[in-house]
PDB file of C-alpha atoms and ligand atoms in Angstrom:
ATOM      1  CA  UNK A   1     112.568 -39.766 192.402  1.00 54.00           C
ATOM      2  CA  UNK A   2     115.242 -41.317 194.248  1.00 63.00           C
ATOM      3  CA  UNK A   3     117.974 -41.532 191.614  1.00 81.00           C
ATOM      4  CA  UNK A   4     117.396 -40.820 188.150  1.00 93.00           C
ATOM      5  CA  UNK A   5     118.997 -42.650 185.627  1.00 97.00           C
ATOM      6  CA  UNK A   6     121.207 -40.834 182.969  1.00 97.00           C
ATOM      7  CA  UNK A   7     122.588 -42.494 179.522  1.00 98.00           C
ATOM      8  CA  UNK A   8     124.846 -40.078 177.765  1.00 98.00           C
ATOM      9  CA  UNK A   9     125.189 -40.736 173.936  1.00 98.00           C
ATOM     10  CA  UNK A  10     128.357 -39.058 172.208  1.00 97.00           C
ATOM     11  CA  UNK A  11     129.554 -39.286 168.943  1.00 96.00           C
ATOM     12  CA  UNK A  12     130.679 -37.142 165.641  1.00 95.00           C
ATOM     13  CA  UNK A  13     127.991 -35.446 163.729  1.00 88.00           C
ATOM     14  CA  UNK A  14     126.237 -37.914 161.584  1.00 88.00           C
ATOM     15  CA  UNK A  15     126.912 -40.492 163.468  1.00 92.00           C
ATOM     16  CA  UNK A  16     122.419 -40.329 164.310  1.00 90.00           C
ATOM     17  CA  UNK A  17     123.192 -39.689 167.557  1.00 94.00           C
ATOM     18  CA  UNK A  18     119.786 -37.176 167.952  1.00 91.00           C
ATOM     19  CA  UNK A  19     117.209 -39.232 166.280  1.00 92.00           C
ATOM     20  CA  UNK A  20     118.486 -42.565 168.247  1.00 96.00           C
ATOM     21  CA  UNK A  21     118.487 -40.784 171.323  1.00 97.00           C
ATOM     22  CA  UNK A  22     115.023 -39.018 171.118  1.00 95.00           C
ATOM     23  CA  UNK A  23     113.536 -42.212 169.652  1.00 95.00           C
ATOM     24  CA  UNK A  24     115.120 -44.117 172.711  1.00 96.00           C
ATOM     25  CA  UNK A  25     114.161 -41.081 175.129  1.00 96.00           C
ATOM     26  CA  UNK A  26     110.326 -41.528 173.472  1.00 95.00           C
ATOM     27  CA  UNK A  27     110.338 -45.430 174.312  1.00 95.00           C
ATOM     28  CA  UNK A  28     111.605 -45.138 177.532  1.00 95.00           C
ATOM     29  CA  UNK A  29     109.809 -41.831 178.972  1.00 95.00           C
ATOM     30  CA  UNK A  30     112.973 -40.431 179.212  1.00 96.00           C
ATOM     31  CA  UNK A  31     113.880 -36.699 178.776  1.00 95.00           C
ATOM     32  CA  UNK A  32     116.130 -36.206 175.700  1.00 96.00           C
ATOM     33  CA  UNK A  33     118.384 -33.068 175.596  1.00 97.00           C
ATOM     34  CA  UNK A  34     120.639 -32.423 172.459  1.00 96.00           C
ATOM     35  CA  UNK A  35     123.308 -30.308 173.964  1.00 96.00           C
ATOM     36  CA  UNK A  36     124.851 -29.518 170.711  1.00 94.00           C
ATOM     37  CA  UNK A  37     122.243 -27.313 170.232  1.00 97.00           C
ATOM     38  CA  UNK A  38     122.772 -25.260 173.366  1.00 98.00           C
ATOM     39  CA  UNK A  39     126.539 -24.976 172.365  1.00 97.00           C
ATOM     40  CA  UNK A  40     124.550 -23.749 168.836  1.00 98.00           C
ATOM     41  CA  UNK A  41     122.808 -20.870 170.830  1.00 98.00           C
ATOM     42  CA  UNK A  42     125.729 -19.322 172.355  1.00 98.00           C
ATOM     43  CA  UNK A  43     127.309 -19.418 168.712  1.00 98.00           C
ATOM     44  CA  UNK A  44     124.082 -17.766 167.388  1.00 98.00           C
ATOM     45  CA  UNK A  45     124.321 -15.180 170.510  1.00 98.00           C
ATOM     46  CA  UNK A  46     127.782 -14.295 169.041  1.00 98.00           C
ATOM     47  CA  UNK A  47     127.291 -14.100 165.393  1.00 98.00           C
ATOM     48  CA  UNK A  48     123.998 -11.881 165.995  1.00 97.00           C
ATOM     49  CA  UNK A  49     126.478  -9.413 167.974  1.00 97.00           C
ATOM     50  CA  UNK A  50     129.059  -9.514 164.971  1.00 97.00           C
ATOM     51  CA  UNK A  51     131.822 -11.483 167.646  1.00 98.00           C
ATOM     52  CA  UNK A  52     133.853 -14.252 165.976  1.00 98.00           C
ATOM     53  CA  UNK A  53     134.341 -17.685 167.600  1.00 98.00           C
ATOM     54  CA  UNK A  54     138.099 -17.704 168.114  1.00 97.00           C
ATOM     55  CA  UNK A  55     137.203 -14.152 170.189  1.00 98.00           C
ATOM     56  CA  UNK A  56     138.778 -14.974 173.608  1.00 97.00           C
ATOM     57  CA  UNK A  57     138.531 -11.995 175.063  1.00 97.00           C
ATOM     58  CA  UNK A  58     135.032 -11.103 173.820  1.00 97.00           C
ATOM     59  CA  UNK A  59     133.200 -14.455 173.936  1.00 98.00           C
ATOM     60  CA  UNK A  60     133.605 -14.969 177.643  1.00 97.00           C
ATOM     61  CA  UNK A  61     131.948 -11.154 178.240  1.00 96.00           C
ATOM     62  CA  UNK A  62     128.964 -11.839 176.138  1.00 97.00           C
ATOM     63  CA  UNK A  63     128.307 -14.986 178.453  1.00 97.00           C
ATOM     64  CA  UNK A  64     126.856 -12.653 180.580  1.00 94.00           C
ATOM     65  CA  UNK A  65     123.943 -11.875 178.512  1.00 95.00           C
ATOM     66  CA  UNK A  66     123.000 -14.855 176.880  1.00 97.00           C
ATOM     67  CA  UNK A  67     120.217 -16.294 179.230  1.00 97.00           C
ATOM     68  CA  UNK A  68     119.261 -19.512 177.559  1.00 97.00           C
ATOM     69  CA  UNK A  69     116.270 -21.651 178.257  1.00 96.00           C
ATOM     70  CA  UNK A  70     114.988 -24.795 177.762  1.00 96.00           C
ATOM     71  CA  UNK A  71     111.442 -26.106 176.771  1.00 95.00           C
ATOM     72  CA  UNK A  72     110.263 -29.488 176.028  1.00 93.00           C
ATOM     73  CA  UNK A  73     107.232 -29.535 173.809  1.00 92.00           C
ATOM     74  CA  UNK A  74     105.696 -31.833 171.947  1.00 88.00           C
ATOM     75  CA  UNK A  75     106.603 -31.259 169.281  1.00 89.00           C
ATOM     76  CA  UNK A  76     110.830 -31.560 170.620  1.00 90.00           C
ATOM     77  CA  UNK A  77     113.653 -29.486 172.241  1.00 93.00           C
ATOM     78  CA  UNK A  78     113.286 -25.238 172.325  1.00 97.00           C
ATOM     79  CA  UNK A  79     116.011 -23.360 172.875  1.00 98.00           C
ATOM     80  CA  UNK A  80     115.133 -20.091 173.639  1.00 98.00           C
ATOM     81  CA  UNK A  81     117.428 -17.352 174.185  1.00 98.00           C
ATOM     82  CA  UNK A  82     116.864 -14.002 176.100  1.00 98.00           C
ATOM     83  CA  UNK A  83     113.362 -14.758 175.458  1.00 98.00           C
ATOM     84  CA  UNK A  84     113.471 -15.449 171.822  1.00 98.00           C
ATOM     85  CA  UNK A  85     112.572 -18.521 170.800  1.00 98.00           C
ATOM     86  CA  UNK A  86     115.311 -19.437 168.079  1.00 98.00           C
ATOM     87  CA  UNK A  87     115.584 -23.544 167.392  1.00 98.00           C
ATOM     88  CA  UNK A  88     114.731 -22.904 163.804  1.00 96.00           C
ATOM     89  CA  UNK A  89     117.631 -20.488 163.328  1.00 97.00           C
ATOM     90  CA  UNK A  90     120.474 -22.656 164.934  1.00 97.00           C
ATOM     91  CA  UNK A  91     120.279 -25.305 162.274  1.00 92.00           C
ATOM     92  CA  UNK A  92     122.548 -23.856 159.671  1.00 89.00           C
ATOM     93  CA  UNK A  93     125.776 -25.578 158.162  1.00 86.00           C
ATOM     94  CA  UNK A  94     127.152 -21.694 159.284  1.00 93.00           C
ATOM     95  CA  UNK A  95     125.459 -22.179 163.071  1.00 96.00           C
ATOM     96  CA  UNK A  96     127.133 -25.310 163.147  1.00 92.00           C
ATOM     97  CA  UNK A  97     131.019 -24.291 162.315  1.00 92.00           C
ATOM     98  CA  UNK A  98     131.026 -21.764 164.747  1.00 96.00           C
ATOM     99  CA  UNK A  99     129.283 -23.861 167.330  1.00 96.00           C
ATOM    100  CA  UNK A 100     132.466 -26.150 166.637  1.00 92.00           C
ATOM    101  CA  UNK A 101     134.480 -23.266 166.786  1.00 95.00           C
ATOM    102  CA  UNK A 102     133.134 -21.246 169.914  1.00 97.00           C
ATOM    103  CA  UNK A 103     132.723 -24.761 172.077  1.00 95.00           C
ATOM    104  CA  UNK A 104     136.464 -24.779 171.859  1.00 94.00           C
ATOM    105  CA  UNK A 105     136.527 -21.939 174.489  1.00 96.00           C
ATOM    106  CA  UNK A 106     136.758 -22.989 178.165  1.00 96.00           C
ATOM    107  CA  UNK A 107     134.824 -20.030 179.460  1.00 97.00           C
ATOM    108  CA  UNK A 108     132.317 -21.591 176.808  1.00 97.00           C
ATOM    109  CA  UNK A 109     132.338 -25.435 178.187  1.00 96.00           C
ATOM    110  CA  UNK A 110     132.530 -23.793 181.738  1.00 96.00           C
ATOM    111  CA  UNK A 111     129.096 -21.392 181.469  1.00 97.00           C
ATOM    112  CA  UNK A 112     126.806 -24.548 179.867  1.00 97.00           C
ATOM    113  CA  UNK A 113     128.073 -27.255 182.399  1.00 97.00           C
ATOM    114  CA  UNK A 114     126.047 -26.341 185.228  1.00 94.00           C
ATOM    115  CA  UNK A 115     123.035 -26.029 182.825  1.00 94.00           C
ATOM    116  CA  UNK A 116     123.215 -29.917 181.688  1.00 96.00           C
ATOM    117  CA  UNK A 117     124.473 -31.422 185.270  1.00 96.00           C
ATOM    118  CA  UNK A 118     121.710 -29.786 186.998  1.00 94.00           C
ATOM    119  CA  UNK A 119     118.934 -31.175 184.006  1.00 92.00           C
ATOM    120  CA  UNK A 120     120.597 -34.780 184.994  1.00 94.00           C
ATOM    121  CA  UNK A 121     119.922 -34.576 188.677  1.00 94.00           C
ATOM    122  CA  UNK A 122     116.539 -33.919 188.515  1.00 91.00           C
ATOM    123  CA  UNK A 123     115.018 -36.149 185.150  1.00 94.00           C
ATOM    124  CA  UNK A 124     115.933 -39.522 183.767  1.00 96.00           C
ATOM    125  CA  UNK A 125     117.707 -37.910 181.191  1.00 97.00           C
ATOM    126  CA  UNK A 126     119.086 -39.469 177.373  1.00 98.00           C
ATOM    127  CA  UNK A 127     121.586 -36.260 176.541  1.00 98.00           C
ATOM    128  CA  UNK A 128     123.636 -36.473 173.224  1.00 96.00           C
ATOM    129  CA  UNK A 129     127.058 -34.481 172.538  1.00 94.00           C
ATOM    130  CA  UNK A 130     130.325 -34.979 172.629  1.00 94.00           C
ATOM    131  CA  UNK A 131     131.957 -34.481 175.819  1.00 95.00           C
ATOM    132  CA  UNK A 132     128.698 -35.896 178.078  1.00 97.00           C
ATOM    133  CA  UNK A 133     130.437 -39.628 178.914  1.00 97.00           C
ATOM    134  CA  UNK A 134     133.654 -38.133 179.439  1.00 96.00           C
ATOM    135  CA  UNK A 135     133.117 -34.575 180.989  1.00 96.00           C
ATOM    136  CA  UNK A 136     129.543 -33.768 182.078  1.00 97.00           C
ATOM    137  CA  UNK A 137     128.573 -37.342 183.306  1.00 97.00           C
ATOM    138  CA  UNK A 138     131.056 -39.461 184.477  1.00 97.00           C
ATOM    139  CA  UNK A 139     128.962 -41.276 186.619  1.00 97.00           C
ATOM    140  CA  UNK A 140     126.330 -41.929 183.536  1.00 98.00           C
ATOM    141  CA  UNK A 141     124.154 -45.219 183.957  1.00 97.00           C
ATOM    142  CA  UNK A 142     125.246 -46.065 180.277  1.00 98.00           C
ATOM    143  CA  UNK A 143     127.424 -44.474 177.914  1.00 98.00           C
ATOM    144  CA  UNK A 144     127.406 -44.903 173.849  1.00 98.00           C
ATOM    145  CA  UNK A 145     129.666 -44.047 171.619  1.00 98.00           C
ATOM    146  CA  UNK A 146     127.577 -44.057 168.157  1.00 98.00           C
ATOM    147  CA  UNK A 147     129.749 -43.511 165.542  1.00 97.00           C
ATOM    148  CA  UNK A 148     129.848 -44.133 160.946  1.00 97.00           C
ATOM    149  CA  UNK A 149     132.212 -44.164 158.614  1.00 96.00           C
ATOM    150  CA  UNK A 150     132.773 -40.072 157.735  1.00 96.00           C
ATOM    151  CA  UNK A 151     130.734 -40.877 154.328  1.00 96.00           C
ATOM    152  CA  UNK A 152     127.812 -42.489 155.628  1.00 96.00           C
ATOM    153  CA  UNK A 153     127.629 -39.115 158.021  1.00 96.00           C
ATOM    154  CA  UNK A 154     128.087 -36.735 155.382  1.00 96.00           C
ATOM    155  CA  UNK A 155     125.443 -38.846 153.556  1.00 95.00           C
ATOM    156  CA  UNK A 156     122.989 -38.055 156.317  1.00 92.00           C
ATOM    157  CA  UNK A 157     123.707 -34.747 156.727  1.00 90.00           C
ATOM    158  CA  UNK A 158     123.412 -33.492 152.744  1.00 93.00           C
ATOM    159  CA  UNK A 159     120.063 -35.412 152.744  1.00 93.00           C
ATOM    160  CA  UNK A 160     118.865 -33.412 155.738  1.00 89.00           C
ATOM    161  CA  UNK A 161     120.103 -30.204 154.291  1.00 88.00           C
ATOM    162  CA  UNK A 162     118.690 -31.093 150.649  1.00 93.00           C
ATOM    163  CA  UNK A 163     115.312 -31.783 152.504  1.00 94.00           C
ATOM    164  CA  UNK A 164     115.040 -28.650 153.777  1.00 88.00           C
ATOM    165  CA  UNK A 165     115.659 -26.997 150.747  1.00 92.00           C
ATOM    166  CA  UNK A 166     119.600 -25.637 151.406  1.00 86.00           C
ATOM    167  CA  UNK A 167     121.817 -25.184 148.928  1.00 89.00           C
ATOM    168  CA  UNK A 168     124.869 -27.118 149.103  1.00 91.00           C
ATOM    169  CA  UNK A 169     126.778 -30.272 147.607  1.00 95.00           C
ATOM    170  CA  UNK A 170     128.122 -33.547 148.984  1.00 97.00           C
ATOM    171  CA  UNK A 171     131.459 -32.747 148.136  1.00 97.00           C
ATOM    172  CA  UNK A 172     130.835 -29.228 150.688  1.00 95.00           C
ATOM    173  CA  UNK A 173     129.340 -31.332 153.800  1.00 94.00           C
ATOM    174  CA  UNK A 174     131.559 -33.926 153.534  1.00 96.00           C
ATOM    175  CA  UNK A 175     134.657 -30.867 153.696  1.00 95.00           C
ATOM    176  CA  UNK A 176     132.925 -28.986 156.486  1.00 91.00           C
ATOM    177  CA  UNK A 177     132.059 -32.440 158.678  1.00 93.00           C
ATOM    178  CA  UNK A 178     135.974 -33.342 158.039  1.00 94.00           C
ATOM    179  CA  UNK A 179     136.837 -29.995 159.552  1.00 92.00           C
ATOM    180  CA  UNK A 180     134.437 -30.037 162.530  1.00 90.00           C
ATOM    181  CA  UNK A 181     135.503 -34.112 163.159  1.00 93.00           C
ATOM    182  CA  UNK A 182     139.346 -32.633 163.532  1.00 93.00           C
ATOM    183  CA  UNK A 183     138.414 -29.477 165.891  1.00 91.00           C
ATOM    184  CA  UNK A 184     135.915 -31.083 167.551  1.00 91.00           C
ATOM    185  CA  UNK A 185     138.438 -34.679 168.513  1.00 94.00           C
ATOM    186  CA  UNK A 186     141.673 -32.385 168.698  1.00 95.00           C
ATOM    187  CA  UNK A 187     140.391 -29.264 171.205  1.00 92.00           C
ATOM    188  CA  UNK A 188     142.222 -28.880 174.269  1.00 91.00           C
ATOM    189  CA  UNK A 189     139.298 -28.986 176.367  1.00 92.00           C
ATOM    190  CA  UNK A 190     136.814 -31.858 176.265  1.00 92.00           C
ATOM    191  CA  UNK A 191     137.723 -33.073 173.157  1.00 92.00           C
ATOM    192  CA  UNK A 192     135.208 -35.466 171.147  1.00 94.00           C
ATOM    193  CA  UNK A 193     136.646 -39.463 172.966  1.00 93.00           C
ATOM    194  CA  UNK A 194     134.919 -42.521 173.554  1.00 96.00           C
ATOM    195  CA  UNK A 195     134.821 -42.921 177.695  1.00 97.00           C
ATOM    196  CA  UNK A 196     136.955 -45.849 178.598  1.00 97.00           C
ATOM    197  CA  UNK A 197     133.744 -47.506 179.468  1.00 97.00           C
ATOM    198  CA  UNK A 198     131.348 -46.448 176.537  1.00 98.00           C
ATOM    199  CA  UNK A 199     129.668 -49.396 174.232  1.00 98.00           C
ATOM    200  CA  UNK A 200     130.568 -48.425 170.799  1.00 98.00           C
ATOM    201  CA  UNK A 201     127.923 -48.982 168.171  1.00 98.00           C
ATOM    202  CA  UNK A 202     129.053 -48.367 164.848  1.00 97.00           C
ATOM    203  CA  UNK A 203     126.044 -47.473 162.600  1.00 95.00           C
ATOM    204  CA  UNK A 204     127.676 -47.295 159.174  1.00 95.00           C
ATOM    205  CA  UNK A 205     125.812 -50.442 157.829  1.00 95.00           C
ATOM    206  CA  UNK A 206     122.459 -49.498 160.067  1.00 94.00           C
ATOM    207  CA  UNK A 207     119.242 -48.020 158.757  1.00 90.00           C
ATOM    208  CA  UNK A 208     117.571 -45.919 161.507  1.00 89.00           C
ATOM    209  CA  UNK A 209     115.205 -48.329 162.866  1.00 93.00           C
ATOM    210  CA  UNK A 210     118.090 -50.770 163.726  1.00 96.00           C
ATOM    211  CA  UNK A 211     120.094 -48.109 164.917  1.00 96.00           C
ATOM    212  CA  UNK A 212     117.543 -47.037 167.587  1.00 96.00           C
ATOM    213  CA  UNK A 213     116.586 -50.773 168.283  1.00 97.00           C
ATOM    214  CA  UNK A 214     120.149 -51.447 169.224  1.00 97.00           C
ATOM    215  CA  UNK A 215     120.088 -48.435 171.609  1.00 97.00           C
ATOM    216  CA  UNK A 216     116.953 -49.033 173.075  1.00 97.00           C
ATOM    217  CA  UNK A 217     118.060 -52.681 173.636  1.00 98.00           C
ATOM    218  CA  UNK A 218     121.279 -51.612 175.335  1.00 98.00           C
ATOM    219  CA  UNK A 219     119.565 -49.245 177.568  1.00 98.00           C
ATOM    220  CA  UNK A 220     117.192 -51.956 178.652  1.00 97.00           C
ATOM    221  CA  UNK A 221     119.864 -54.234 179.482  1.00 97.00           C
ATOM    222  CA  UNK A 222     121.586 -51.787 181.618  1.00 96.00           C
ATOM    223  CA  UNK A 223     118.771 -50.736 183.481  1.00 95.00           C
ATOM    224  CA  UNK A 224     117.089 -54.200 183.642  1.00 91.00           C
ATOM    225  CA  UNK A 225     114.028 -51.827 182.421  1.00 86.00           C
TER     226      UNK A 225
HETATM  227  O1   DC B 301     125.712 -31.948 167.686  1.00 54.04           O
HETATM  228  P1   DC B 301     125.784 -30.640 166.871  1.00 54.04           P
HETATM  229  O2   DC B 301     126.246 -30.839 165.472  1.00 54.04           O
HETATM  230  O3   DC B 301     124.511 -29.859 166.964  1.00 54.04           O
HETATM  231  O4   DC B 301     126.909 -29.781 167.646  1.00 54.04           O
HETATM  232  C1   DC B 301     127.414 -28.565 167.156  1.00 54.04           C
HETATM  233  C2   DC B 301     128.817 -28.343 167.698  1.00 54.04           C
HETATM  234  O5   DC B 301     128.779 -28.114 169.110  1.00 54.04           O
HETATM  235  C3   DC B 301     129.782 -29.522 167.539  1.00 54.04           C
HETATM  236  O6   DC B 301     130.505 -29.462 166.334  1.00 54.04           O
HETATM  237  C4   DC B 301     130.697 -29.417 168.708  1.00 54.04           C
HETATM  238  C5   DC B 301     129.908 -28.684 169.749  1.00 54.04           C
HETATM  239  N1   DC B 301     129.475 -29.557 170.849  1.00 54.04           N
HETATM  240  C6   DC B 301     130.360 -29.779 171.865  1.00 54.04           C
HETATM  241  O7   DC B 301     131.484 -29.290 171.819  1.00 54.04           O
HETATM  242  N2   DC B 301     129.986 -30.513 172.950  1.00 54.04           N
HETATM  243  C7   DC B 301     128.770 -31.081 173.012  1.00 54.04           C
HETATM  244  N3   DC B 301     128.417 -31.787 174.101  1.00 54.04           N
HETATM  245  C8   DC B 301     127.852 -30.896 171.949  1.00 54.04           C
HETATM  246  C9   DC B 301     128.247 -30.139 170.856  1.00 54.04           C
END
């Protein structure tokens, strides 16, 4: 492959920003890669080895053991970490505030960025996150910002939760999202922005289906696919 092509989709969580981008990624025979869940890994790596995520001076040590890999199957996106497979573990409202936390640490951003650039050279990649327009691929083909009014997220996000049968309330998600929206937009490091020259598509008043056709349409535009 000559060039591949690259669309980088960032957003806050709940925004959809997964399920548009695989569906898109499944259209277009595209790889997708959700890097919020590597920055979940290294926040799992942590917590298993009883380090908090505001630990700067033990966080950046235990980089050195946490060998994460990537698998595509069928049936989605494995993380696997020093040979444990662990994507069912990661997706914890837990997981999730000290993925927030720990991706505030540069040593953090710094270890995984080398693990997504390299993934871009070498696929036609759709990669969803929060920093991918601004920090990991400038040079993206196309950049989204996909974003929802903070209820309409927290909406999506307490139905997930409820579907999988774990306990918690609307009031609860919608307190923790609030919290992650501020850390995650106010870090000093690769903060959650919309790139300068990222289409904003504002999915508040979108059911799914929409939401992905709007992507997919954008994408096709871009690339003339
Ligand atoms: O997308 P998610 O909810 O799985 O991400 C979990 C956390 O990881 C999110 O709150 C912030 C962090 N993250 C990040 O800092 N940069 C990314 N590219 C992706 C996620």
């Amino acid at each position: 492959m000559d060039r591949c092509y690259s669309i980088a989709i960032d957003g806050p969580s709940g925004a959809g920003k997964s399920t548009v981008a695989k569906a898109a990624a499944r259209e277009l025979n595209f790889v997708y890669l959700d890097t919020g869940a590597i920055y979940r890994t290294v926040a799992w790596h942590i917590t298993m080895l009883g380090i908090g995520p505001k630990d700067t001076d033990h966080v950046p040590m235990l980089l050195d053991d946490c060998n994460i890999a990537i698998e595509f199957l069928e049936d989605g996106q494995h993380m696997i970490l020093n040979g444990k497979d662990i994507t069912g573990e990661i997706r914890t409202p837990e997981i999730a505030s000290c993925a927030s936390q720990v991706a505030a640490q540069p040593a953090v951003r710094e270890f995984l960025l080398d693990l997504q650039r390299d993934l871009a050279k070498t696929h036609n990649i759709i990669m969803d996150g929060r920093d991918i327009g601004t920090v990991v691929l400038p040079d993206a083909s196309l950049k989204i910002y996909l974003t929802a009014s903070p209820e309409a997220r927290a909406k999506r996000r307490y139905d997930e939760y409820v579907a999988k049968g774990q306990e918690t309330t609307f009031a609860e998600v919608l307190e923790d999202q609030k919290k992650r929206d501020y850390d995650d937009s106010h870090r000093k490091i690769a903060p959650l922005k919309k790139a300068a020259d990222a289409v904003e598509v504002d999915t508040t008043e979108m059911g799914l289906q929409e939401s992905v056709d709007t992507v997919i349409a954008l994408i096709r535009e871009k690339l003339a696919l």
